[in-house]
Amino acid sequence: MNNQLMLFSLILITVILNTIAQSLLKLGSGQNPLNIYLMGGILSYGLSTVFYIAVLSKFNLSFAYPVVIGLTILATTSVGAVILQEKISMNHGIGIGLILAGISAILLKK
């Protein structure tokens, strides 16, 4: 596998697992503390941490953290809007656009 593709895959897996964790924790909130959603969210966070450590072993923290967190915010917001039917305000949309601009600037530097 191409080295750049492998590194991009590590970032993408981290973001997906983190987004799944956020979504499951939201679904499990306000219920019995031992529900399947919370357990799945905790497991997803654990797995995302393992992949994030792999990302950190390959990239500078100043690159990895904003890219992973920024992409996670974008993915989590999308899941919240599409699957959980949460409303996204205009200001929220502007903020997401600014995050995209920041990620783009960081990626162009790399």
Coordinates of C-alpha atoms in Angstrom, one line a residue:
M1 CA 0.0 0.0 0.0
N2 CA 1.2 3.5 -0.8
N3 CA 2.7 5.2 2.3
Q4 CA 0.6 8.4 1.8
L5 CA -2.6 6.3 1.3
M6 CA -1.8 4.4 4.5
L7 CA -1.3 7.6 6.5
F8 CA -4.5 9.1 5.1
S9 CA -6.3 5.9 6.0
L10 CA -5.1 6.1 9.6
I11 CA -6.5 9.7 9.9
L12 CA -9.8 8.7 8.2
I13 CA -10.2 5.7 10.5
T14 CA -9.5 7.8 13.6
V15 CA -12.1 10.4 12.4
I16 CA -14.7 7.8 11.6
L17 CA -14.3 6.0 15.0
N18 CA -14.4 9.3 16.9
T19 CA -17.5 10.3 15.0
I20 CA -19.2 7.0 15.8
A21 CA -18.2 7.4 19.4
Q22 CA -19.7 10.9 19.7
S23 CA -22.9 9.7 18.0
L24 CA -23.3 6.6 20.2
L25 CA -22.7 8.6 23.3
K26 CA -25.4 11.1 22.3
L27 CA -27.8 8.3 21.6
G28 CA -27.0 6.7 25.0
S29 CA -27.2 9.9 27.0
G30 CA -30.0 10.2 29.5
Q31 CA -30.6 6.5 29.7
N32 CA -29.4 3.7 32.0
P33 CA -25.6 4.1 32.4
L34 CA -25.0 0.6 31.1
N35 CA -26.8 0.8 27.8
I36 CA -25.5 -0.5 24.5
Y37 CA -25.0 3.0 23.0
L38 CA -22.7 4.1 25.8
M39 CA -20.7 0.9 25.8
G40 CA -20.3 1.2 22.0
G41 CA -19.3 4.8 22.3
I42 CA -16.6 4.0 24.9
L43 CA -15.3 1.1 22.7
S44 CA -15.2 3.4 19.7
Y45 CA -13.3 6.0 21.6
G46 CA -10.8 3.4 22.8
L47 CA -10.3 2.2 19.2
S48 CA -10.0 5.8 17.9
T49 CA -7.3 6.4 20.5
V50 CA -5.3 3.5 19.3
F51 CA -5.5 4.8 15.7
Y52 CA -4.8 8.3 16.8
I53 CA -1.6 7.2 18.5
A54 CA -0.5 5.6 15.2
V55 CA -1.3 8.9 13.5
L56 CA 0.9 10.8 16.1
S57 CA 3.7 8.4 15.5
K58 CA 3.8 9.5 11.8
F59 CA 2.9 13.2 12.0
N60 CA 3.8 16.3 14.1
L61 CA 1.2 17.0 16.8
S62 CA 0.8 20.5 15.3
F63 CA -0.5 18.9 12.1
A64 CA -2.3 15.8 13.4
Y65 CA -4.4 17.4 16.1
P66 CA -6.0 20.2 14.1
V67 CA -6.6 17.9 11.1
V68 CA -8.1 15.0 13.1
I69 CA -10.2 17.2 15.3
G70 CA -11.3 19.5 12.5
L71 CA -12.4 16.6 10.4
T72 CA -14.1 15.0 13.4
I73 CA -16.1 18.2 14.0
L74 CA -17.2 18.2 10.3
A75 CA -18.2 14.6 10.4
T76 CA -19.9 14.7 13.7
T77 CA -21.9 17.8 12.7
S78 CA -22.9 16.1 9.5
V79 CA -24.1 13.0 11.4
G80 CA -25.9 15.2 13.9
A81 CA -27.7 17.0 11.1
V82 CA -28.5 14.0 8.9
I83 CA -29.0 11.1 11.2
L84 CA -30.0 12.8 14.5
Q85 CA -32.0 15.5 12.8
E86 CA -30.3 18.3 14.7
K87 CA -30.6 21.9 13.4
I88 CA -27.5 23.7 12.2
S89 CA -27.6 27.4 12.4
M90 CA -26.1 29.9 10.0
N91 CA -23.4 30.8 12.5
H92 CA -22.6 27.1 12.9
G93 CA -22.3 26.7 9.1
I94 CA -19.9 29.7 9.0
G95 CA -17.8 28.1 11.8
I96 CA -17.7 24.8 9.8
G97 CA -16.6 26.8 6.7
L98 CA -13.8 28.4 8.7
I99 CA -12.7 25.0 10.0
L100 CA -12.6 23.7 6.4
A101 CA -10.5 26.7 5.5
G102 CA -8.1 26.0 8.4
I103 CA -7.7 22.3 7.5
S104 CA -7.1 23.3 3.9
A105 CA -4.4 25.7 4.9
I106 CA -2.7 23.1 7.1
L107 CA -2.9 20.4 4.3
L108 CA -1.5 22.8 1.7
K109 CA 1.5 23.4 3.9
K110 CA 2.1 19.7 4.2

